[in-house]
PDB file of C-alpha atoms in Angstrom:
ATOM      1  CA  UNK A   1     110.329 141.469  88.479  1.00  0.00           C
ATOM      2  CA  UNK A   2     113.482 143.554  88.304  1.00  0.00           C
ATOM      3  CA  UNK A   3     113.627 146.800  90.289  1.00  0.00           C
ATOM      4  CA  UNK A   4     115.656 150.028  89.980  1.00  0.00           C
ATOM      5  CA  UNK A   5     119.379 149.831  90.920  1.00  0.00           C
ATOM      6  CA  UNK A   6     119.200 146.018  90.974  1.00  0.00           C
ATOM      7  CA  UNK A   7     122.615 144.432  90.430  1.00  0.00           C
ATOM      8  CA  UNK A   8     121.849 140.717  90.650  1.00  0.00           C
ATOM      9  CA  UNK A   9     119.394 138.325  89.083  1.00  0.00           C
ATOM     10  CA  UNK A  10     115.643 138.396  89.530  1.00  0.00           C
ATOM     11  CA  UNK A  11     114.237 136.249  92.326  1.00  0.00           C
ATOM     12  CA  UNK A  12     114.001 132.628  91.239  1.00  0.00           C
ATOM     13  CA  UNK A  13     110.487 131.391  90.508  1.00  0.00           C
ATOM     14  CA  UNK A  14     111.414 127.827  89.499  1.00  0.00           C
ATOM     15  CA  UNK A  15     113.691 125.096  90.877  1.00  0.00           C
ATOM     16  CA  UNK A  16     115.819 125.333  87.723  1.00  0.00           C
ATOM     17  CA  UNK A  17     116.464 129.043  88.227  1.00  0.00           C
ATOM     18  CA  UNK A  18     117.408 128.373  91.849  1.00  0.00           C
ATOM     19  CA  UNK A  19     120.037 125.907  90.633  1.00  0.00           C
ATOM     20  CA  UNK A  20     121.340 128.466  88.131  1.00  0.00           C
ATOM     21  CA  UNK A  21     121.619 131.097  90.869  1.00  0.00           C
ATOM     22  CA  UNK A  22     123.532 128.686  93.112  1.00  0.00           C
ATOM     23  CA  UNK A  23     125.910 127.869  90.270  1.00  0.00           C
ATOM     24  CA  UNK A  24     126.410 131.567  89.528  1.00  0.00           C
ATOM     25  CA  UNK A  25     127.355 132.231  93.160  1.00  0.00           C
ATOM     26  CA  UNK A  26     129.626 129.168  93.195  1.00  0.00           C
ATOM     27  CA  UNK A  27     131.500 130.260  90.050  1.00  0.00           C
ATOM     28  CA  UNK A  28     131.677 133.866  91.254  1.00  0.00           C
ATOM     29  CA  UNK A  29     133.381 132.829  94.504  1.00  0.00           C
ATOM     30  CA  UNK A  30     135.977 130.865  92.529  1.00  0.00           C
ATOM     31  CA  UNK A  31     136.619 133.917  90.335  1.00  0.00           C
ATOM     32  CA  UNK A  32     137.011 136.095  93.434  1.00  0.00           C
ATOM     33  CA  UNK A  33     139.549 133.687  94.925  1.00  0.00           C
ATOM     34  CA  UNK A  34     141.555 133.506  91.694  1.00  0.00           C
ATOM     35  CA  UNK A  35     141.544 137.288  91.332  1.00  0.00           C
ATOM     36  CA  UNK A  36     142.581 137.801  94.952  1.00  0.00           C
ATOM     37  CA  UNK A  37     145.414 135.274  94.691  1.00  0.00           C
ATOM     38  CA  UNK A  38     146.751 136.753  91.442  1.00  0.00           C
ATOM     39  CA  UNK A  39     146.539 140.293  92.829  1.00  0.00           C
ATOM     40  CA  UNK A  40     148.323 139.193  95.995  1.00  0.00           C
ATOM     41  CA  UNK A  41     151.154 137.575  93.998  1.00  0.00           C
ATOM     42  CA  UNK A  42     151.533 140.655  91.790  1.00  0.00           C
ATOM     43  CA  UNK A  43     151.596 143.045  94.760  1.00  0.00           C
ATOM     44  CA  UNK A  44     154.056 140.811  96.595  1.00  0.00           C
ATOM     45  CA  UNK A  45     156.403 140.694  93.619  1.00  0.00           C
ATOM     46  CA  UNK A  46     156.200 144.481  93.236  1.00  0.00           C
ATOM     47  CA  UNK A  47     156.794 145.303  96.898  1.00  0.00           C
ATOM     48  CA  UNK A  48     159.346 142.611  97.809  1.00  0.00           C
ATOM     49  CA  UNK A  49     160.872 141.938  94.380  1.00  0.00           C
ATOM     50  CA  UNK A  50     160.358 138.172  94.517  1.00  0.00           C
ATOM     51  CA  UNK A  51     162.172 137.535  91.281  1.00  0.00           C
ATOM     52  CA  UNK A  52     164.986 135.347  92.509  1.00  0.00           C
ATOM     53  CA  UNK A  53     165.967 132.091  90.871  1.00  0.00           C
ATOM     54  CA  UNK A  54     164.009 129.957  93.347  1.00  0.00           C
ATOM     55  CA  UNK A  55     160.693 131.576  92.441  1.00  0.00           C
ATOM     56  CA  UNK A  56     161.256 131.659  88.684  1.00  0.00           C
ATOM     57  CA  UNK A  57     162.637 128.119  88.331  1.00  0.00           C
ATOM     58  CA  UNK A  58     160.882 126.250  91.151  1.00  0.00           C
ATOM     59  CA  UNK A  59     159.552 122.816  90.168  1.00  0.00           C
ATOM     60  CA  UNK A  60     157.032 122.986  92.997  1.00  0.00           C
ATOM     61  CA  UNK A  61     155.574 126.241  91.676  1.00  0.00           C
ATOM     62  CA  UNK A  62     155.190 124.762  88.187  1.00  0.00           C
ATOM     63  CA  UNK A  63     153.349 121.742  89.613  1.00  0.00           C
ATOM     64  CA  UNK A  64     151.008 124.002  91.612  1.00  0.00           C
ATOM     65  CA  UNK A  65     150.049 126.251  88.707  1.00  0.00           C
ATOM     66  CA  UNK A  66     149.438 123.200  86.517  1.00  0.00           C
ATOM     67  CA  UNK A  67     147.395 121.128  88.986  1.00  0.00           C
ATOM     68  CA  UNK A  68     145.459 123.972  90.619  1.00  0.00           C
ATOM     69  CA  UNK A  69     143.759 125.205  87.396  1.00  0.00           C
ATOM     70  CA  UNK A  70     142.778 121.608  86.599  1.00  0.00           C
ATOM     71  CA  UNK A  71     141.113 121.274  90.010  1.00  0.00           C
ATOM     72  CA  UNK A  72     139.338 124.602  89.550  1.00  0.00           C
ATOM     73  CA  UNK A  73     137.998 123.515  86.152  1.00  0.00           C
ATOM     74  CA  UNK A  74     136.646 120.306  87.682  1.00  0.00           C
ATOM     75  CA  UNK A  75     134.923 122.281  90.457  1.00  0.00           C
ATOM     76  CA  UNK A  76     133.211 124.395  87.796  1.00  0.00           C
ATOM     77  CA  UNK A  77     132.483 121.636  85.275  1.00  0.00           C
ATOM     78  CA  UNK A  78     130.760 119.126  87.566  1.00  0.00           C
ATOM     79  CA  UNK A  79     127.891 121.363  88.777  1.00  0.00           C
ATOM     80  CA  UNK A  80     127.631 122.866  85.285  1.00  0.00           C
ATOM     81  CA  UNK A  81     127.097 119.455  83.672  1.00  0.00           C
ATOM     82  CA  UNK A  82     124.551 118.573  86.346  1.00  0.00           C
ATOM     83  CA  UNK A  83     122.486 121.682  85.575  1.00  0.00           C
ATOM     84  CA  UNK A  84     122.734 121.052  81.824  1.00  0.00           C
ATOM     85  CA  UNK A  85     121.322 117.581  82.386  1.00  0.00           C
ATOM     86  CA  UNK A  86     118.480 118.969  84.511  1.00  0.00           C
ATOM     87  CA  UNK A  87     117.631 121.541  81.824  1.00  0.00           C
ATOM     88  CA  UNK A  88     117.268 118.817  79.182  1.00  0.00           C
ATOM     89  CA  UNK A  89     115.233 116.468  81.365  1.00  0.00           C
ATOM     90  CA  UNK A  90     111.512 116.464  80.525  1.00  0.00           C
ATOM     91  CA  UNK A  91     109.573 113.827  82.454  1.00  0.00           C
ATOM     92  CA  UNK A  92     105.791 113.440  82.252  1.00  0.00           C
ATOM     93  CA  UNK A  93     104.743 117.090  81.740  1.00  0.00           C
ATOM     94  CA  UNK A  94     101.268 117.977  83.000  1.00  0.00           C
ATOM     95  CA  UNK A  95     100.722 120.553  80.269  1.00  0.00           C
ATOM     96  CA  UNK A  96     102.243 121.181  76.844  1.00  0.00           C
ATOM     97  CA  UNK A  97     102.145 124.619  75.233  1.00  0.00           C
ATOM     98  CA  UNK A  98     103.396 125.519  71.778  1.00  0.00           C
ATOM     99  CA  UNK A  99     104.848 129.025  71.467  1.00  0.00           C
ATOM    100  CA  UNK A 100     105.320 130.385  67.948  1.00  0.00           C
ATOM    101  CA  UNK A 101     107.212 133.614  67.310  1.00  0.00           C
ATOM    102  CA  UNK A 102     106.044 136.059  64.680  1.00  0.00           C
ATOM    103  CA  UNK A 103     107.146 139.538  63.656  1.00  0.00           C
ATOM    104  CA  UNK A 104     106.408 140.818  66.246  1.00  0.00           C
ATOM    105  CA  UNK A 105     104.166 138.892  68.622  1.00  0.00           C
ATOM    106  CA  UNK A 106     103.769 135.419  70.103  1.00  0.00           C
ATOM    107  CA  UNK A 107     101.119 132.790  69.465  1.00  0.00           C
ATOM    108  CA  UNK A 108     100.286 130.146  72.084  1.00  0.00           C
ATOM    109  CA  UNK A 109      98.568 126.816  71.489  1.00  0.00           C
ATOM    110  CA  UNK A 110      97.572 124.586  74.406  1.00  0.00           C
ATOM    111  CA  UNK A 111      98.033 121.253  72.691  1.00  0.00           C
ATOM    112  CA  UNK A 112      96.187 119.303  75.409  1.00  0.00           C
ATOM    113  CA  UNK A 113      93.024 121.198  74.469  1.00  0.00           C
ATOM    114  CA  UNK A 114      91.417 121.050  71.058  1.00  0.00           C
ATOM    115  CA  UNK A 115      90.701 124.731  70.420  1.00  0.00           C
ATOM    116  CA  UNK A 116      92.635 126.656  73.062  1.00  0.00           C
ATOM    117  CA  UNK A 117      95.031 129.103  71.452  1.00  0.00           C
ATOM    118  CA  UNK A 118      95.543 132.838  71.117  1.00  0.00           C
ATOM    119  CA  UNK A 119      97.935 135.574  69.978  1.00  0.00           C
ATOM    120  CA  UNK A 120      99.768 137.722  72.515  1.00  0.00           C
ATOM    121  CA  UNK A 121     100.524 141.311  71.522  1.00  0.00           C
ATOM    122  CA  UNK A 122     102.266 144.026  73.513  1.00  0.00           C
ATOM    123  CA  UNK A 123      99.904 146.618  75.016  1.00  0.00           C
ATOM    124  CA  UNK A 124     100.757 150.061  73.557  1.00  0.00           C
ATOM    125  CA  UNK A 125     101.981 152.671  76.020  1.00  0.00           C
ATOM    126  CA  UNK A 126      98.868 154.849  75.625  1.00  0.00           C
ATOM    127  CA  UNK A 127      96.625 151.898  76.556  1.00  0.00           C
ATOM    128  CA  UNK A 128      98.415 150.911  79.764  1.00  0.00           C
ATOM    129  CA  UNK A 129      96.550 151.089  83.065  1.00  0.00           C
ATOM    130  CA  UNK A 130      98.146 152.152  86.378  1.00  0.00           C
ATOM    131  CA  UNK A 131     100.458 149.416  87.667  1.00  0.00           C
ATOM    132  CA  UNK A 132     101.206 147.872  84.292  1.00  0.00           C
ATOM    133  CA  UNK A 133     104.763 147.810  82.950  1.00  0.00           C
ATOM    134  CA  UNK A 134     105.678 149.614  79.751  1.00  0.00           C
ATOM    135  CA  UNK A 135     106.988 147.339  76.958  1.00  0.00           C
ATOM    136  CA  UNK A 136     106.348 144.251  79.113  1.00  0.00           C
ATOM    137  CA  UNK A 137     102.569 143.890  79.308  1.00  0.00           C
ATOM    138  CA  UNK A 138     100.679 141.745  76.795  1.00  0.00           C
ATOM    139  CA  UNK A 139      96.987 141.684  75.991  1.00  0.00           C
ATOM    140  CA  UNK A 140      96.830 137.902  76.555  1.00  0.00           C
ATOM    141  CA  UNK A 141      99.016 136.200  79.136  1.00  0.00           C
ATOM    142  CA  UNK A 142     100.222 132.624  78.967  1.00  0.00           C
ATOM    143  CA  UNK A 143      98.445 131.133  81.987  1.00  0.00           C
ATOM    144  CA  UNK A 144      99.839 127.997  83.616  1.00  0.00           C
ATOM    145  CA  UNK A 145      99.085 126.019  86.779  1.00  0.00           C
ATOM    146  CA  UNK A 146     101.560 126.499  89.593  1.00  0.00           C
ATOM    147  CA  UNK A 147     103.774 123.601  90.756  1.00  0.00           C
ATOM    148  CA  UNK A 148     103.086 121.603  87.587  1.00  0.00           C
ATOM    149  CA  UNK A 149     105.715 120.486  85.034  1.00  0.00           C
ATOM    150  CA  UNK A 150     105.158 122.544  81.888  1.00  0.00           C
ATOM    151  CA  UNK A 151     106.644 121.630  78.506  1.00  0.00           C
ATOM    152  CA  UNK A 152     107.101 124.437  75.994  1.00  0.00           C
ATOM    153  CA  UNK A 153     107.412 123.647  72.288  1.00  0.00           C
ATOM    154  CA  UNK A 154     109.024 126.646  70.602  1.00  0.00           C
ATOM    155  CA  UNK A 155     109.175 127.546  66.937  1.00  0.00           C
ATOM    156  CA  UNK A 156     108.960 130.576  64.630  1.00  0.00           C
ATOM    157  CA  UNK A 157     107.007 131.400  61.514  1.00  0.00           C
ATOM    158  CA  UNK A 158     109.296 133.939  59.859  1.00  0.00           C
ATOM    159  CA  UNK A 159     112.701 134.727  61.393  1.00  0.00           C
ATOM    160  CA  UNK A 160     114.724 133.703  64.447  1.00  0.00           C
ATOM    161  CA  UNK A 161     113.173 134.574  67.806  1.00  0.00           C
ATOM    162  CA  UNK A 162     113.980 133.547  71.363  1.00  0.00           C
ATOM    163  CA  UNK A 163     111.486 132.720  74.126  1.00  0.00           C
ATOM    164  CA  UNK A 164     113.045 133.852  77.406  1.00  0.00           C
ATOM    165  CA  UNK A 165     111.671 134.358  80.924  1.00  0.00           C
ATOM    166  CA  UNK A 166     114.598 135.087  83.299  1.00  0.00           C
ATOM    167  CA  UNK A 167     112.843 134.413  86.619  1.00  0.00           C
ATOM    168  CA  UNK A 168     111.823 130.940  85.398  1.00  0.00           C
ATOM    169  CA  UNK A 169     115.299 130.136  84.064  1.00  0.00           C
ATOM    170  CA  UNK A 170     113.981 129.553  80.534  1.00  0.00           C
ATOM    171  CA  UNK A 171     115.589 130.714  77.289  1.00  0.00           C
ATOM    172  CA  UNK A 172     115.144 128.816  74.029  1.00  0.00           C
ATOM    173  CA  UNK A 173     115.599 129.884  70.411  1.00  0.00           C
ATOM    174  CA  UNK A 174     112.588 129.833  68.110  1.00  0.00           C
ATOM    175  CA  UNK A 175     113.799 128.649  64.694  1.00  0.00           C
ATOM    176  CA  UNK A 176     111.575 128.559  61.569  1.00  0.00           C
ATOM    177  CA  UNK A 177     110.962 124.982  60.468  1.00  0.00           C
ATOM    178  CA  UNK A 178     112.311 123.531  63.712  1.00  0.00           C
ATOM    179  CA  UNK A 179     110.590 122.586  66.968  1.00  0.00           C
ATOM    180  CA  UNK A 180     112.666 123.104  70.113  1.00  0.00           C
ATOM    181  CA  UNK A 181     111.436 122.133  73.542  1.00  0.00           C
ATOM    182  CA  UNK A 182     112.184 122.978  77.134  1.00  0.00           C
ATOM    183  CA  UNK A 183     110.430 122.518  80.463  1.00  0.00           C
ATOM    184  CA  UNK A 184     110.038 124.307  83.779  1.00  0.00           C
ATOM    185  CA  UNK A 185     107.973 124.329  86.970  1.00  0.00           C
ATOM    186  CA  UNK A 186     106.614 127.555  88.428  1.00  0.00           C
ATOM    187  CA  UNK A 187     107.286 127.167  92.141  1.00  0.00           C
ATOM    188  CA  UNK A 188     104.984 129.998  93.199  1.00  0.00           C
ATOM    189  CA  UNK A 189     102.043 131.971  91.938  1.00  0.00           C
ATOM    190  CA  UNK A 190     102.768 135.245  90.196  1.00  0.00           C
ATOM    191  CA  UNK A 191     103.272 137.061  86.926  1.00  0.00           C
ATOM    192  CA  UNK A 192     106.657 136.632  85.263  1.00  0.00           C
ATOM    193  CA  UNK A 193     107.897 138.795  82.423  1.00  0.00           C
ATOM    194  CA  UNK A 194     110.288 138.130  79.576  1.00  0.00           C
ATOM    195  CA  UNK A 195     111.086 139.344  76.085  1.00  0.00           C
ATOM    196  CA  UNK A 196     112.314 138.002  72.788  1.00  0.00           C
ATOM    197  CA  UNK A 197     116.076 137.663  73.232  1.00  0.00           C
ATOM    198  CA  UNK A 198     116.975 137.414  69.567  1.00  0.00           C
ATOM    199  CA  UNK A 199     117.423 140.481  67.361  1.00  0.00           C
ATOM    200  CA  UNK A 200     114.521 139.672  65.055  1.00  0.00           C
ATOM    201  CA  UNK A 201     113.873 142.969  63.307  1.00  0.00           C
ATOM    202  CA  UNK A 202     112.743 146.537  63.755  1.00  0.00           C
ATOM    203  CA  UNK A 203     110.171 145.773  66.476  1.00  0.00           C
ATOM    204  CA  UNK A 204     112.309 143.212  68.267  1.00  0.00           C
ATOM    205  CA  UNK A 205     111.882 144.996  71.610  1.00  0.00           C
ATOM    206  CA  UNK A 206     108.088 145.042  71.305  1.00  0.00           C
ATOM    207  CA  UNK A 207     107.182 141.367  71.649  1.00  0.00           C
ATOM    208  CA  UNK A 208     107.051 140.691  75.402  1.00  0.00           C
ATOM    209  CA  UNK A 209     106.349 137.377  77.092  1.00  0.00           C
ATOM    210  CA  UNK A 210     104.016 137.307  80.105  1.00  0.00           C
ATOM    211  CA  UNK A 211     103.573 134.084  82.068  1.00  0.00           C
ATOM    212  CA  UNK A 212     100.967 133.995  84.821  1.00  0.00           C
ATOM    213  CA  UNK A 213     101.170 131.092  87.261  1.00  0.00           C
ATOM    214  CA  UNK A 214      97.925 130.424  89.135  1.00  0.00           C
ATOM    215  CA  UNK A 215      96.530 127.623  91.313  1.00  0.00           C
ATOM    216  CA  UNK A 216      95.147 124.638  89.416  1.00  0.00           C
ATOM    217  CA  UNK A 217      91.491 125.458  90.094  1.00  0.00           C
ATOM    218  CA  UNK A 218      91.980 128.982  88.744  1.00  0.00           C
ATOM    219  CA  UNK A 219      93.679 127.585  85.656  1.00  0.00           C
ATOM    220  CA  UNK A 220      90.762 125.231  85.040  1.00  0.00           C
ATOM    221  CA  UNK A 221      88.314 128.133  85.329  1.00  0.00           C
ATOM    222  CA  UNK A 222      90.407 130.247  82.943  1.00  0.00           C
ATOM    223  CA  UNK A 223      90.702 127.464  80.373  1.00  0.00           C
ATOM    224  CA  UNK A 224      86.933 126.857  80.507  1.00  0.00           C
ATOM    225  CA  UNK A 225      86.217 130.534  79.869  1.00  0.00           C
ATOM    226  CA  UNK A 226      88.726 130.635  76.991  1.00  0.00           C
ATOM    227  CA  UNK A 227      87.135 127.556  75.401  1.00  0.00           C
ATOM    228  CA  UNK A 228      83.686 129.093  75.718  1.00  0.00           C
ATOM    229  CA  UNK A 229      84.870 132.264  73.967  1.00  0.00           C
ATOM    230  CA  UNK A 230      86.186 130.255  71.041  1.00  0.00           C
TER     231      UNK A 230
END
């Protein structure tokens, strides 16, 4: 969960988000080095007037500023492609959940169970209890077992939506008439919050996503109770 004055990302709750954080830090260090080098060259040219013929027409300088950017691009591209491959890899999920976006709430269907499904609406501000987060709490949470590969099938019934949970490293568009899929593993127990990340209408900011990761035995108890209620 984000906290006041936070400047960076939320703490990673999945291996995929950990990889994304590492890549962010890796790319940021490269940007810092490029910025420092360019600033140093500019300040040097201003203070010492390095504008002689050797600097302006040097073959060695032209080789450096042609080869160096190519190397930098390779250093960025290789880990980026690796993470893209990991994000698309879905191997033997333990649980499949279908998330359908509506104006303006989410519906969840646990496809491995015959009758397990529910709608998830935002809790109005006047109905919140102490400790709950305004605009982020939902009346029904999407409960998943911790440390289990989860596949999410994402679609929409009316307009474009986007199912996004930052701490899990998940963000996928919900498109009417199309079924997108993504996968993640919750590495620890907890409650993780997200919101629709597509401008889907007047109440776009009022369709939160709440994912609760619990131990497997707690998930089995929850699913049994939900099936009994239906």
